[in-house]
Phi, psi and omega in degrees: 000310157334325203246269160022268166312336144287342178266338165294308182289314133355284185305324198254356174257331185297318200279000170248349170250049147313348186249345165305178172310167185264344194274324156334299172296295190294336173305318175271329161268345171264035178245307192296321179282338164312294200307322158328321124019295204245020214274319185289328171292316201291350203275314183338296216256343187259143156324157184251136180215129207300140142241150189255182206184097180092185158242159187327104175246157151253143146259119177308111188263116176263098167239146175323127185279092152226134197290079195293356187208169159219131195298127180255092173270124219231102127327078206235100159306144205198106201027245199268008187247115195251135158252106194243154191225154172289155145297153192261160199291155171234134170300137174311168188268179203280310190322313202267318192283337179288304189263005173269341170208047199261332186298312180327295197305309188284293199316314185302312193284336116000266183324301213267349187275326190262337171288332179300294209315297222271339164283355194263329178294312211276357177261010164260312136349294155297334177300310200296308158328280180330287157323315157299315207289317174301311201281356193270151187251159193277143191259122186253349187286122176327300188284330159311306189293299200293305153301339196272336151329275209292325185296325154321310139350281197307293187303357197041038196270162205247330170244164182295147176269157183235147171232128187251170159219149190258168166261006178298080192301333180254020221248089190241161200155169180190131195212169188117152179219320174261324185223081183287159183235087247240115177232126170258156202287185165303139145094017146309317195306325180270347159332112153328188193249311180331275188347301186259013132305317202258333180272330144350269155317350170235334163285346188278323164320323199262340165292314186303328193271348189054028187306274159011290154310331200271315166323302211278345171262354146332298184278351160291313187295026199204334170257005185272306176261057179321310196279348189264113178281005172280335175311292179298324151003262168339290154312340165296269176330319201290341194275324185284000191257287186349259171006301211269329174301307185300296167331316167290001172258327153330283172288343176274355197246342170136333187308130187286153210259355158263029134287295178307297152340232221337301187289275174349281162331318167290313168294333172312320177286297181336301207251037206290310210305108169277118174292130187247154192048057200256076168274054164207171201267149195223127177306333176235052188316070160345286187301012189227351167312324189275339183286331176275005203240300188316319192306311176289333210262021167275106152333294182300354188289118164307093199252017185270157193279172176288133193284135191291325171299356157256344162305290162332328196244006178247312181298323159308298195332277209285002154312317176292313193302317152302314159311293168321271196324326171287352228214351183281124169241139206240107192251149173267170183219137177250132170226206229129175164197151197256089159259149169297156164320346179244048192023007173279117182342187175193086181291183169056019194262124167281118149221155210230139170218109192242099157266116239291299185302299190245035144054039160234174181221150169240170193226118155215205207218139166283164164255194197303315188265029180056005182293134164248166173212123161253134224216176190045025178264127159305173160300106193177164187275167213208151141224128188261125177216166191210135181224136194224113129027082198099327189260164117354125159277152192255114157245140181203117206285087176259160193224099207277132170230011169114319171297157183266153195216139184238139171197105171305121189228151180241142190247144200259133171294129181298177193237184192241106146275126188244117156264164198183111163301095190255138170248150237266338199218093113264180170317130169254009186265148194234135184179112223295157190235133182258113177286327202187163171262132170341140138294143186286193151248155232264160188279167199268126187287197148255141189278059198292165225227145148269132162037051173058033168215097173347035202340127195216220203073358203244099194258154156247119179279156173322132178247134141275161180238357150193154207238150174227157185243147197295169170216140196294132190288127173320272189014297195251347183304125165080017142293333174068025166255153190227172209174103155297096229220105183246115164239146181249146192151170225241095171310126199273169158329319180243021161056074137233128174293133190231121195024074171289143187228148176258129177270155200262174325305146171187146189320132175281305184316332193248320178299336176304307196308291178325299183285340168296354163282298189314319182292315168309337178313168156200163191222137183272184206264146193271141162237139147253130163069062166050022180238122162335113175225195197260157173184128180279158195230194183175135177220142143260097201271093185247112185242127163246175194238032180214159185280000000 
């Protein structure tokens, strides 16, 4: 957008100095276009100053819920001894980071396929260059070497120009910079003296102007930003003002300008073969003719050349301008709210939101209505994350484009794990055991409401109360087998496990053991805000055959 604007403001002063000089005009798009050029370093080196753009809208963002933890209680038999511990967060899996950038990745790889193509046409270009320039022989004709002298001459240019010919009948250009070149077609040689003054005088013009480097970094900035059609724009024009500059050089030197109209035109008939992968400028462009054929045969046209003070005062100008746009930073506000599965808020929840690139992180706080707000961000990827006691931790991958962004999140009741050592020269006898007494259930706060929005967050997690412990299968006792029984299942409501599953692989033998325990459990009731729910378990079953 940064590059956009500036190749935008450039577009838009040449078409308001329309009645200036063309040297003027190409000056000011080929400065505007260098600085684009340079626009991302400048974002590097100039200070940042916030801008706002509108008033606040929100967007709804759908961003993925990954769940980076689950609140864990860990059970671990050890003899006669239980120990419980919290559990630690487990990072989400690579597959939600892999499909979280995967749109990116094709946009990057877009970019980078289309900065190959336009460097590959124009280092081809050059090759192509390179190449004429071997096959062409040096112009030995008296009126050539000699006019191409005195304009050189005229022009003050400080290195020699070499003037070639090609067998190329329709091929007239010019490129170069410490050792430039001017190559004229076959059948040059027979050109009048007019003739070959005046193409003389406009390729030389184009040295003297460094027309020839400033395209070709043109044409760089046009593959860095392929995709941006004001670019090409930009470049299209910046060539036709070239054009139109040499032309005013022409014609300042004395040549009549319906003359000058005439010969042009006849190469233009001359010269129908359009050359593809030409990175210099050629004189007789058919599609830019009629406009330079109006300009010249215009009385009123401003041809004079640029002054080094406006040169100077268009290259600040537009520094500044750049320098502003690079230093714009355009922040945004991400805000939301946070409820439980039963939609009641959850006030007093830390939540963060930190990017990775530019290693800072922000902080803010729900308020009574569980609303959060984050303010000043810039553009840039992001991760939000939220850890609540009970819950689920919430991760989630945003991406700031400058726009303000809104997102209502249900935070997922966290699961339970119980692990449990069974050996193998332990007890064999199985027999339920009472751990605890029901818990009554705790009075009910009230429910009190902001604006009708419920306070909610208040969980009790599942106690068990009463155990019965797996016992290693006889079957297999004094075998020396060990065996790992990972089950998923549900505490219901009324605390008893409900659909249970073993995951595979596994012993049949030692999972009959495992469930034939499990199923006697009971757990008093997980409450969230004193109303009775379901909360999933993982009970992991290590049976060895030995302590």
């Amino acid at each position: 957008m940064k590059i956009s604007i500036l190749v935008l403001v450039a577009l838009c002063a040449t078409r308001l100095l329309r009645n200036q000089s063309a040297a003027q005009r190409h000056w000011i798009l080929a400065v505007a276009i260098v600085c684009a050029g340079v626009l991302p370093m400048l974002e590097l080196l100039v200070p940042a100053w916030p801008l706002s753009i509108g008033s606040p809208s929100f967007a709804e963002l759908t961003l993925p819920s990954h769940p980076a933890a689950a609140t864990e209680r860990t059970s671990t038999f050890s003899a006669d001894r239980i120990t419980r511990q919290a559990g630690a967060p487990v990072v989400g899996s690579a597959r939600d980071a892999v499909r979280g950038w995967s749109t990116r990745s094709i946009l990057a790889l877009m970019w980078i396929a289309g900065v190959a193509m336009g460097l590959l046409v124009l280092v081809l270009g050059l090759i192509r260059l390179a190449w004429l320039r071997s096959r062409a022989r040096p112009v030995t004709l008296a009126n050539w070497t000699t006019l191409s002298e005195q304009i050189a001459r005229e022009y003050g240019l400080r290195h020699p120009v070499r003037v070639l010919q090609s067998d190329d009948s329709s091929l007239l250009a010019t490129w170069g910079v410490v050792s430039p070149t001017i190559m004229i077609p076959g059948g040059a040689e027979r050109w009048p003296d007019d003739l070959v003054g005046m193409v003389l005088s406009h390729e030389l013009a184009h040295i003297r102007r460094g027309d020839w480097i400033v395209q070709i970094s043109a044409e760089l900035v046009r593959s860095m930003y392929w995709f941006n059609p004001l670019v090409w724009l930009a470049c299209r024009r910046l060539r036709l003002e070239s054009e139109h500059a040499c032309d005013d050089a022409v014609l300042r030197s004395g040549v009549d300008s319906s003359a000058y109209a005439s010969h042009l035109l006849g190469l233009a008939r001359a010269f129908n073969h359009r050359h593809p992968l030409f990175p210099a400028p050629a004189m007789a462009r058919s599609s830019s003719l009629h406009k330079r054929v109006t300009a010249m045969l215009n009385d009123r046209q401003n041809r004079s050349p640029m002054s080094p003070f406006a040169r100077v005062a268009t290259v600040m100008a537009l520094a500044v301008i750049a320098g502003t746009i690079a230093a714009a930073q355009v922040f945004a506000t991400f805000s939301g709210s946070l409820v439980d599965p039963q939609g009641a808020a959850l006030p007093g929840v830390r939540v963060t939101l930190s990017n990775a690139e530019r290693q800072i992180k922000y902080d803010a706080q729900t308020n009574r209505r569980g609303e959060f707000e984050i303010v000043g961000l810039p553009p840039g990827d992001y991760v939000f994350e939220v850890q609540v006691p009970g819950f689920k931790p919430y991760r989630a991958a945003l991406t700031m484009t400058g726009d303000n962004a809104r997102r209502a999140i249900t935070l997922e009741i966290g699961s339970v794990a119980e692990e449990i050592v069974i050996a193998g020269d332990g007890d064999s006898s199985s027999r339920a055991v009472q751990t605890a007494s029901p818990r009554p259930n705790p009075p009910c706060p009230s429910t009190a409401a902001t604006a009708d929005v419920p306070i909610g967050g208040n969980i009790r997690p599942p106690n068990k109360i009463r155990d019965v412990r797996p016992q290693y299968p006889a079957s297999v006792r004094g075998t020396g087998a060990d065996a790992t029984i990972v089950l998923d299942a549900l505490i219901g409501t009324d605390g008893f496990l409900k659909d249970v599953r073993v995951r595979e692989p596994a012993n049949r033998e030692f999972a009959n053991a495992l469930l034939a325990a499990v199923n006697q459990w009971q757990y008093d009731s997980t409450l969230l805000n004193c109303v009775p729910i379901e909360v999933a378990v993982t009970i992991t079953g290590r049976f060895v055959h030995g302590r």
